[in-house]
PDB file of C-alpha atoms and ligand atoms in Angstrom:
ATOM      1  CA  MET A  55       0.000   0.000   0.000  1.00 60.00           C
ATOM      2  CA  GLY A  56       1.283   3.506  -0.792  1.00 80.00           C
ATOM      3  CA  HIS A  57       1.563   6.253   1.737  1.00 89.00           C
ATOM      4  CA  ALA A  58      -0.486   9.440   1.904  1.00 92.00           C
ATOM      5  CA  VAL A  59       2.321  11.497   3.384  1.00 92.00           C
ATOM      6  CA  HIS A  60       5.890  10.811   4.388  1.00 93.00           C
ATOM      7  CA  VAL A  61       7.740  13.398   6.449  1.00 95.00           C
ATOM      8  CA  ARG A  62      11.498  13.038   6.922  1.00 95.00           C
ATOM      9  CA  ARG A  63      13.577  15.119   9.310  1.00 96.00           C
ATOM     10  CA  LEU A  64      11.306  18.129   9.187  1.00 96.00           C
ATOM     11  CA  SER A  65      12.485  21.184  11.086  1.00 96.00           C
ATOM     12  CA  VAL A  66      10.912  24.636  11.240  1.00 96.00           C
ATOM     13  CA  HIS A  67      12.855  27.639  12.439  1.00 96.00           C
ATOM     14  CA  THR A  68      12.534  31.368  12.710  1.00 96.00           C
ATOM     15  CA  ALA A  69      14.723  33.764  10.722  1.00 93.00           C
ATOM     16  CA  ALA A  70      16.674  34.337  13.942  1.00 95.00           C
ATOM     17  CA  GLY A  71      17.427  30.606  14.090  1.00 92.00           C
ATOM     18  CA  ALA A  72      15.097  29.475  16.899  1.00 96.00           C
ATOM     19  CA  ARG A  73      13.870  25.932  16.269  1.00 96.00           C
ATOM     20  CA  LEU A  74      10.111  25.522  16.613  1.00 97.00           C
ATOM     21  CA  VAL A  75       9.914  22.007  15.137  1.00 97.00           C
ATOM     22  CA  SER A  76      12.976  19.771  15.513  1.00 96.00           C
ATOM     23  CA  ASP A  77      13.852  16.986  13.154  1.00 96.00           C
ATOM     24  CA  ILE A  78      10.592  15.035  13.123  1.00 96.00           C
ATOM     25  CA  SER A  79       9.747  12.084  10.871  1.00 96.00           C
ATOM     26  CA  PHE A  80       6.477  10.208  10.431  1.00 96.00           C
ATOM     27  CA  THR A  81       4.364   8.485   7.788  1.00 95.00           C
ATOM     28  CA  LEU A  82       0.631   8.217   7.192  1.00 96.00           C
ATOM     29  CA  GLU A  83      -0.420   5.265   5.080  1.00 95.00           C
ATOM     30  CA  GLU A  84      -3.157   5.572   2.495  1.00 93.00           C
ATOM     31  CA  ALA A  85      -6.532   6.089   4.198  1.00 93.00           C
ATOM     32  CA  GLU A  86      -4.967   5.921   7.672  1.00 96.00           C
ATOM     33  CA  ARG A  87      -6.317   8.071  10.524  1.00 97.00           C
ATOM     34  CA  VAL A  88      -3.675   9.571  12.788  1.00 97.00           C
ATOM     35  CA  ALA A  89      -4.078  11.991  15.682  1.00 97.00           C
ATOM     36  CA  LEU A  90      -1.381  14.602  16.261  1.00 97.00           C
ATOM     37  CA  VAL A  91      -1.474  15.429  19.963  1.00 96.00           C
ATOM     38  CA  GLY A  92       0.588  17.405  22.461  1.00 95.00           C
ATOM     39  CA  ALA A  93       0.489  20.458  24.698  1.00 94.00           C
ATOM     40  CA  SER A  94      -0.254  23.918  23.394  1.00 95.00           C
ATOM     41  CA  GLY A  95       2.796  25.322  21.630  1.00 96.00           C
ATOM     42  CA  SER A  96       4.349  21.898  20.956  1.00 97.00           C
ATOM     43  CA  GLY A  97       4.446  22.469  17.195  1.00 97.00           C
ATOM     44  CA  LYS A  98       1.376  20.612  15.914  1.00 97.00           C
ATOM     45  CA  SER A  99      -0.025  23.420  13.780  1.00 96.00           C
ATOM     46  CA  LEU A 100       3.387  24.295  12.359  1.00 96.00           C
ATOM     47  CA  THR A 101       3.907  20.651  11.387  1.00 96.00           C
ATOM     48  CA  ALA A 102       0.502  20.634   9.687  1.00 94.00           C
ATOM     49  CA  ALA A 103       1.306  23.919   7.934  1.00 92.00           C
ATOM     50  CA  ALA A 104       4.613  22.537   6.657  1.00 91.00           C
ATOM     51  CA  VAL A 105       2.759  19.552   5.172  1.00 91.00           C
ATOM     52  CA  LEU A 106       0.078  21.796   3.668  1.00 89.00           C
ATOM     53  CA  GLY A 107       2.560  24.331   2.320  1.00 86.00           C
ATOM     54  CA  THR A 108       1.070  27.154   4.352  1.00 87.00           C
ATOM     55  CA  LEU A 109       3.841  28.092   6.791  1.00 90.00           C
ATOM     56  CA  PRO A 110       4.003  31.809   7.605  1.00 90.00           C
ATOM     57  CA  VAL A 111       6.501  33.671   5.414  1.00 88.00           C
ATOM     58  CA  THR A 112       8.622  34.547   8.434  1.00 92.00           C
ATOM     59  CA  LEU A 113       9.476  30.874   9.108  1.00 94.00           C
ATOM     60  CA  ASN A 114      11.759  28.458   7.261  1.00 92.00           C
ATOM     61  CA  ALA A 115      11.467  24.695   6.897  1.00 93.00           C
ATOM     62  CA  SER A 116      14.034  22.020   6.115  1.00 93.00           C
ATOM     63  CA  GLY A 117      13.749  18.280   5.552  1.00 94.00           C
ATOM     64  CA  ALA A 118      11.714  16.351   3.024  1.00 92.00           C
ATOM     65  CA  ILE A 119       8.004  15.712   2.555  1.00 91.00           C
ATOM     66  CA  SER A 120       6.330  13.502   0.010  1.00 89.00           C
ATOM     67  CA  VAL A 121       2.598  13.465  -0.643  1.00 85.00           C
ATOM     68  CA  CYS A 122       1.180  10.407  -2.422  1.00 80.00           C
ATOM     69  CA  GLY A 123       4.686   9.452  -3.516  1.00 80.00           C
ATOM     70  CA  CYS A 124       5.614  12.868  -4.953  1.00 79.00           C
ATOM     71  CA  ASP A 125       8.362  14.878  -3.301  1.00 79.00           C
ATOM     72  CA  VAL A 126       7.259  18.383  -2.355  1.00 77.00           C
ATOM     73  CA  ARG A 127       9.121  21.287  -0.849  1.00 75.00           C
ATOM     74  CA  PRO A 128       8.321  21.550   2.857  1.00 74.00           C
ATOM     75  CA  GLY A 129       6.958  24.797   4.147  1.00 69.00           C
ATOM     76  CA  ARG A 130       5.538  27.329   1.807  1.00 68.00           C
ATOM     77  CA  LEU A 131       4.041  27.240  -1.629  1.00 65.00           C
ATOM     78  CA  PRO A 132       3.004  29.811  -4.183  1.00 53.00           C
ATOM     79  CA  ARG A 133      -0.067  27.700  -4.968  1.00 58.00           C
ATOM     80  CA  SER A 134      -2.111  25.148  -3.070  1.00 57.00           C
ATOM     81  CA  ARG A 135      -0.614  21.684  -2.813  1.00 62.00           C
ATOM     82  CA  THR A 136      -2.114  18.850  -4.802  1.00 72.00           C
ATOM     83  CA  GLY A 137      -3.367  15.922  -2.777  1.00 84.00           C
ATOM     84  CA  VAL A 138      -3.794  17.633   0.592  1.00 89.00           C
ATOM     85  CA  ALA A 139      -6.598  19.768   1.963  1.00 91.00           C
ATOM     86  CA  ALA A 140      -7.341  21.292   5.345  1.00 92.00           C
ATOM     87  CA  VAL A 141     -10.149  22.059   7.747  1.00 92.00           C
ATOM     88  CA  HIS A 142      -9.268  24.599  10.427  1.00 90.00           C
ATOM     89  CA  GLN A 143     -10.406  25.455  13.920  1.00 88.00           C
ATOM     90  CA  ASP A 144     -12.651  28.395  13.184  1.00 87.00           C
ATOM     91  CA  PRO A 145     -15.110  27.908  10.330  1.00 86.00           C
ATOM     92  CA  SER A 146     -16.405  31.463  10.668  1.00 84.00           C
ATOM     93  CA  THR A 147     -13.128  32.905   9.350  1.00 87.00           C
ATOM     94  CA  ALA A 148     -12.424  30.115   6.840  1.00 89.00           C
ATOM     95  CA  LEU A 149     -15.326  31.026   4.542  1.00 94.00           C
ATOM     96  CA  ASN A 150     -15.744  34.154   2.452  1.00 94.00           C
ATOM     97  CA  PRO A 151     -18.678  36.030   4.060  1.00 95.00           C
ATOM     98  CA  LEU A 152     -19.601  37.720   0.774  1.00 96.00           C
ATOM     99  CA  LEU A 153     -20.043  34.592  -1.322  1.00 96.00           C
ATOM    100  CA  ARG A 154     -22.862  32.073  -1.283  1.00 97.00           C
ATOM    101  CA  VAL A 155     -21.915  28.488  -0.345  1.00 97.00           C
ATOM    102  CA  GLY A 156     -22.541  27.353  -3.926  1.00 97.00           C
ATOM    103  CA  ASP A 157     -20.196  29.978  -5.375  1.00 97.00           C
ATOM    104  CA  GLN A 158     -17.428  29.060  -2.926  1.00 96.00           C
ATOM    105  CA  LEU A 159     -17.698  25.390  -3.846  1.00 96.00           C
ATOM    106  CA  ASP A 160     -17.883  26.283  -7.524  1.00 96.00           C
ATOM    107  CA  LEU A 161     -14.617  28.270  -7.350  1.00 94.00           C
ATOM    108  CA  VAL A 162     -12.711  25.357  -5.825  1.00 92.00           C
ATOM    109  CA  LEU A 163     -14.254  22.748  -8.111  1.00 94.00           C
ATOM    110  CA  ARG A 164     -13.485  24.761 -11.248  1.00 93.00           C
ATOM    111  CA  ALA A 165      -9.928  25.466 -10.056  1.00 90.00           C
ATOM    112  CA  HIS A 166      -9.445  21.708  -9.768  1.00 87.00           C
ATOM    113  CA  GLY A 167     -10.720  20.946 -13.230  1.00 89.00           C
ATOM    114  CA  THR A 168     -14.446  20.215 -12.768  1.00 92.00           C
ATOM    115  CA  ARG A 169     -16.373  21.321 -15.871  1.00 94.00           C
ATOM    116  CA  ALA A 170     -18.843  24.177 -15.400  1.00 92.00           C
ATOM    117  CA  ALA A 171     -21.709  22.035 -16.719  1.00 93.00           C
ATOM    118  CA  VAL A 172     -21.405  19.514 -13.886  1.00 95.00           C
ATOM    119  CA  ALA A 173     -20.050  21.763 -11.101  1.00 94.00           C
ATOM    120  CA  THR A 174     -23.451  22.321  -9.460  1.00 95.00           C
ATOM    121  CA  SER A 175     -24.326  18.648  -9.308  1.00 96.00           C
ATOM    122  CA  VAL A 176     -20.874  17.804  -7.908  1.00 95.00           C
ATOM    123  CA  ALA A 177     -21.290  20.587  -5.310  1.00 96.00           C
ATOM    124  CA  THR A 178     -24.694  19.210  -4.328  1.00 97.00           C
ATOM    125  CA  SER A 179     -23.367  15.704  -3.854  1.00 94.00           C
ATOM    126  CA  LEU A 180     -20.428  16.980  -1.766  1.00 94.00           C
ATOM    127  CA  LEU A 181     -22.885  18.773   0.522  1.00 96.00           C
ATOM    128  CA  GLU A 182     -24.894  15.570   0.776  1.00 94.00           C
ATOM    129  CA  ASP A 183     -21.710  13.676   1.652  1.00 91.00           C
ATOM    130  CA  VAL A 184     -21.108  15.966   4.642  1.00 92.00           C
ATOM    131  CA  GLY A 185     -24.612  15.373   5.932  1.00 91.00           C
ATOM    132  CA  PHE A 186     -26.846  18.140   4.528  1.00 94.00           C
ATOM    133  CA  GLU A 187     -30.333  16.952   3.738  1.00 94.00           C
ATOM    134  CA  ASP A 188     -31.240  19.978   1.619  1.00 95.00           C
ATOM    135  CA  PRO A 189     -28.068  20.644  -0.399  1.00 96.00           C
ATOM    136  CA  ASP A 190     -29.925  22.490  -3.198  1.00 96.00           C
ATOM    137  CA  LYS A 191     -31.140  25.151  -0.769  1.00 96.00           C
ATOM    138  CA  LEU A 192     -27.780  25.357   0.936  1.00 97.00           C
ATOM    139  CA  LEU A 193     -26.032  26.405  -2.280  1.00 97.00           C
ATOM    140  CA  TRP A 194     -27.876  29.736  -2.036  1.00 98.00           C
ATOM    141  CA  ARG A 195     -27.062  30.510   1.594  1.00 98.00           C
ATOM    142  CA  TYR A 196     -24.374  32.911   2.849  1.00 97.00           C
ATOM    143  CA  PRO A 197     -22.006  31.759   5.657  1.00 96.00           C
ATOM    144  CA  ALA A 198     -23.691  34.181   8.098  1.00 96.00           C
ATOM    145  CA  GLU A 199     -26.937  32.244   7.607  1.00 97.00           C
ATOM    146  CA  LEU A 200     -25.381  28.998   8.888  1.00 96.00           C
ATOM    147  CA  SER A 201     -24.628  27.615  12.359  1.00 93.00           C
ATOM    148  CA  GLY A 202     -21.026  26.897  13.384  1.00 92.00           C
ATOM    149  CA  GLY A 203     -21.412  23.166  12.751  1.00 93.00           C
ATOM    150  CA  GLN A 204     -23.014  23.773   9.357  1.00 95.00           C
ATOM    151  CA  ARG A 205     -20.171  26.127   8.419  1.00 95.00           C
ATOM    152  CA  GLN A 206     -17.588  23.538   9.421  1.00 93.00           C
ATOM    153  CA  ARG A 207     -19.339  20.911   7.280  1.00 94.00           C
ATOM    154  CA  VAL A 208     -19.319  23.381   4.361  1.00 96.00           C
ATOM    155  CA  CYS A 209     -15.552  23.812   4.939  1.00 95.00           C
ATOM    156  CA  LEU A 210     -15.239  20.033   4.847  1.00 94.00           C
ATOM    157  CA  ALA A 211     -17.160  19.868   1.549  1.00 95.00           C
ATOM    158  CA  ILE A 212     -14.871  22.560   0.099  1.00 94.00           C
ATOM    159  CA  ALA A 213     -11.788  20.648   1.303  1.00 93.00           C
ATOM    160  CA  LEU A 214     -13.087  17.521  -0.422  1.00 91.00           C
ATOM    161  CA  ALA A 215     -13.745  19.394  -3.643  1.00 90.00           C
ATOM    162  CA  CYS A 216     -10.053  19.077  -4.527  1.00 83.00           C
ATOM    163  CA  ARG A 217     -10.230  15.296  -3.998  1.00 86.00           C
ATOM    164  CA  PRO A 218      -7.433  15.162  -1.423  1.00 90.00           C
ATOM    165  CA  LYS A 219      -5.538  11.998  -0.517  1.00 91.00           C
ATOM    166  CA  LEU A 220      -4.859  13.553   2.877  1.00 94.00           C
ATOM    167  CA  LEU A 221      -7.169  15.712   4.956  1.00 96.00           C
ATOM    168  CA  VAL A 222      -5.486  17.769   7.666  1.00 95.00           C
ATOM    169  CA  ALA A 223      -7.942  18.843  10.353  1.00 96.00           C
ATOM    170  CA  ASP A 224      -6.433  21.244  12.904  1.00 95.00           C
ATOM    171  CA  GLU A 225      -8.743  21.221  15.926  1.00 94.00           C
ATOM    172  CA  PRO A 226     -11.804  21.146  13.657  1.00 93.00           C
ATOM    173  CA  THR A 227     -14.328  20.969  16.481  1.00 92.00           C
ATOM    174  CA  THR A 228     -12.806  23.142  19.218  1.00 89.00           C
ATOM    175  CA  ALA A 229     -15.096  26.065  18.405  1.00 85.00           C
ATOM    176  CA  LEU A 230     -18.267  23.920  18.508  1.00 87.00           C
ATOM    177  CA  ASP A 231     -20.595  22.579  21.212  1.00 88.00           C
ATOM    178  CA  VAL A 232     -20.415  18.884  22.117  1.00 88.00           C
ATOM    179  CA  ASP A 233     -23.335  17.632  19.978  1.00 86.00           C
ATOM    180  CA  THR A 234     -22.153  19.592  16.972  1.00 89.00           C
ATOM    181  CA  GLN A 235     -18.618  18.293  17.509  1.00 91.00           C
ATOM    182  CA  GLU A 236     -19.873  14.733  17.150  1.00 92.00           C
ATOM    183  CA  GLN A 237     -21.835  15.648  14.021  1.00 90.00           C
ATOM    184  CA  VAL A 238     -18.720  17.167  12.384  1.00 91.00           C
ATOM    185  CA  LEU A 239     -16.509  14.227  13.428  1.00 94.00           C
ATOM    186  CA  ASP A 240     -19.121  11.832  12.018  1.00 93.00           C
ATOM    187  CA  ALA A 241     -19.122  13.791   8.753  1.00 91.00           C
ATOM    188  CA  ILE A 242     -15.312  13.634   8.584  1.00 94.00           C
ATOM    189  CA  GLU A 243     -15.362   9.885   9.195  1.00 95.00           C
ATOM    190  CA  ARG A 244     -18.096   9.284   6.610  1.00 92.00           C
ATOM    191  CA  VAL A 245     -16.410  11.240   3.822  1.00 90.00           C
ATOM    192  CA  ARG A 246     -13.018   9.840   4.723  1.00 92.00           C
ATOM    193  CA  GLN A 247     -14.339   6.327   4.251  1.00 92.00           C
ATOM    194  CA  ARG A 248     -16.209   7.172   1.085  1.00 89.00           C
ATOM    195  CA  HIS A 249     -13.269   8.916  -0.574  1.00 88.00           C
ATOM    196  CA  GLY A 250     -10.455   6.775   0.911  1.00 91.00           C
ATOM    197  CA  THR A 251      -8.801   9.881   2.384  1.00 94.00           C
ATOM    198  CA  ALA A 252      -6.094   9.705   5.039  1.00 96.00           C
ATOM    199  CA  LEU A 253      -6.685  11.923   8.076  1.00 97.00           C
ATOM    200  CA  MET A 254      -4.260  13.902  10.220  1.00 97.00           C
ATOM    201  CA  LEU A 255      -6.401  15.062  13.130  1.00 97.00           C
ATOM    202  CA  ILE A 256      -4.933  17.613  15.518  1.00 97.00           C
ATOM    203  CA  THR A 257      -6.798  17.495  18.801  1.00 95.00           C
ATOM    204  CA  HIS A 258      -6.478  18.204  22.525  1.00 92.00           C
ATOM    205  CA  ASP A 259      -9.241  15.707  23.263  1.00 92.00           C
ATOM    206  CA  ARG A 260      -7.832  12.291  24.245  1.00 90.00           C
ATOM    207  CA  ARG A 261     -11.187  10.620  23.794  1.00 93.00           C
ATOM    208  CA  VAL A 262     -11.467  11.933  20.247  1.00 94.00           C
ATOM    209  CA  ALA A 263      -7.910  10.805  19.490  1.00 94.00           C
ATOM    210  CA  ALA A 264      -8.619   7.338  20.900  1.00 94.00           C
ATOM    211  CA  THR A 265     -11.996   6.757  19.283  1.00 95.00           C
ATOM    212  CA  ARG A 266     -11.645   8.558  15.972  1.00 96.00           C
ATOM    213  CA  THR A 267      -8.140   7.596  14.871  1.00 97.00           C
ATOM    214  CA  ASP A 268      -6.013   4.463  14.475  1.00 95.00           C
ATOM    215  CA  ARG A 269      -3.003   5.824  16.368  1.00 95.00           C
ATOM    216  CA  SER A 270      -1.581   8.978  17.902  1.00 95.00           C
ATOM    217  CA  ILE A 271       1.668  10.842  17.347  1.00 95.00           C
ATOM    218  CA  ARG A 272       2.621  12.972  20.343  1.00 96.00           C
ATOM    219  CA  MET A 273       4.684  16.143  20.169  1.00 96.00           C
ATOM    220  CA  ALA A 274       6.385  18.107  22.946  1.00 96.00           C
ATOM    221  CA  GLN A 275       8.461  21.245  22.538  1.00 96.00           C
ATOM    222  CA  GLY A 276       8.805  20.802  18.810  1.00 97.00           C
ATOM    223  CA  GLU A 277       9.845  17.164  18.984  1.00 96.00           C
ATOM    224  CA  LEU A 278       8.038  13.955  18.273  1.00 95.00           C
ATOM    225  CA  ILE A 279       8.067  11.993  21.504  1.00 91.00           C
ATOM    226  CA  ASP A 280       6.024   8.854  20.982  1.00 81.00           C
ATOM    227  CA  GLU A 281       3.407   7.015  18.998  1.00 69.00           C
ATOM    228  CA  ALA A 282       0.476   5.093  20.470  1.00 61.00           C
ATOM    229  CA  THR A 283      -2.197   2.883  19.003  1.00 57.00           C
ATOM    230  CA  GLY A 284      -5.741   4.179  19.488  1.00 49.00           C
ATOM    231  CA  VAL A 285      -8.957   2.276  20.060  1.00 47.00           C
ATOM    232  CA  GLN A 286     -10.856   1.544  16.877  1.00 42.00           C
ATOM    233  CA  GLY A 287     -13.934   3.764  16.979  1.00 36.00           C
TER     234      GLY A 287
HETATM  235  N1  ATP B  88       4.754  32.669  12.936  1.00 51.27           N
HETATM  236  C1  ATP B  88       5.435  32.337  14.038  1.00 51.27           C
HETATM  237  N2  ATP B  88       6.562  32.993  14.380  1.00 51.27           N
HETATM  238  C2  ATP B  88       7.269  32.658  15.491  1.00 51.27           C
HETATM  239  N3  ATP B  88       6.919  31.650  16.319  1.00 51.27           N
HETATM  240  C3  ATP B  88       5.815  30.954  16.015  1.00 51.27           C
HETATM  241  C4  ATP B  88       5.003  31.249  14.865  1.00 51.27           C
HETATM  242  N4  ATP B  88       3.947  30.393  14.826  1.00 51.27           N
HETATM  243  C5  ATP B  88       4.096  29.614  15.900  1.00 51.27           C
HETATM  244  N5  ATP B  88       5.200  29.925  16.611  1.00 51.27           N
HETATM  245  C6  ATP B  88       5.684  29.261  17.843  1.00 51.27           C
HETATM  246  O1  ATP B  88       5.984  27.924  17.530  1.00 51.27           O
HETATM  247  C7  ATP B  88       5.586  27.042  18.574  1.00 51.27           C
HETATM  248  C8  ATP B  88       4.652  25.981  18.020  1.00 51.27           C
HETATM  249  O2  ATP B  88       3.435  26.597  17.597  1.00 51.27           O
HETATM  250  P1  ATP B  88       2.177  25.773  17.051  1.00 51.27           P
HETATM  251  O3  ATP B  88       1.179  26.769  16.604  1.00 51.27           O
HETATM  252  O4  ATP B  88       2.634  24.756  16.071  1.00 51.27           O
HETATM  253  O5  ATP B  88       1.690  25.039  18.385  1.00 51.27           O
HETATM  254  P2  ATP B  88       0.462  24.031  18.565  1.00 51.27           P
HETATM  255  O6  ATP B  88       1.035  22.741  19.041  1.00 51.27           O
HETATM  256  O7  ATP B  88      -0.361  24.003  17.350  1.00 51.27           O
HETATM  257  O8  ATP B  88      -0.331  24.713  19.785  1.00 51.27           O
HETATM  258  P3  ATP B  88      -1.929  24.834  20.049  1.00 51.27           P
HETATM  259  O9  ATP B  88      -2.322  23.501  20.603  1.00 51.27           O
HETATM  260  O10 ATP B  88      -2.023  25.922  21.079  1.00 51.27           O
HETATM  261  O11 ATP B  88      -2.597  25.178  18.764  1.00 51.27           O
HETATM  262  C9  ATP B  88       4.976  27.920  19.640  1.00 51.27           C
HETATM  263  O12 ATP B  88       5.955  28.169  20.602  1.00 51.27           O
HETATM  264  C10 ATP B  88       4.611  29.196  18.922  1.00 51.27           C
HETATM  265  O13 ATP B  88       4.681  30.303  19.765  1.00 51.27           O
HETATM  266 MG1   MG B  89      -2.321  24.667  16.912  1.00 51.27          MG
END
């Protein structure tokens, strides 16, 4: 089986030379679910950003990353990286408030090669995949007309629109209430299974790590300290 992402000796440092992530290596197999855990400030988000190609311009990365067998430059990219997509902590800032849900999905689908003639039907089925029962109506709504959980599921649909092999979810449910958290985690699990996507789930919640992933990778002070097998959930 191929791997979704392979990270070798990744380090992230500031221009002044301070090391924020130190020499970490790990692999996610195809369709594998891995939790990235550790205290606040341990380097989880920076590791995710290096994989996604979205590190802040003030930071530098070294090491090697391959996504779906292709070597990519760690750190920062002029364009979005093929094969990986992300869902972030705060869905209210991740969506464009001025564009309807349908237009936001359309932009991503068209940018990834979906023909205009079929874009709406693909958008509708993505919204169905993430658990919306009335996807046709949803296409016409603005983000401000949605609840937090609905917004996060829209973000998930947009992430899937580029058909990623790896979904990086950085605390995707922290901003949501408990019931809505479960709904979003269920949606992630459902689409992950349907599309065969690997998952890197950053979470502070041990229960979520144990029940929603196959194993955990723990970071502390920029280093990878151990790996543990989770409970199948
Ligand atoms: N742009 C930046 N410039 C300088 N230092 C940074 C920058 N971004 C993050 N850091 C520092 O790097 C370290 C790791 O940050 P990171 O955001 O990866 O932590 P985290 O594990 O995701 O924490 P949390 O659980 O709170 O989200 C922290 O000490 C943080 O202050
Ligand atoms: Mg973080």
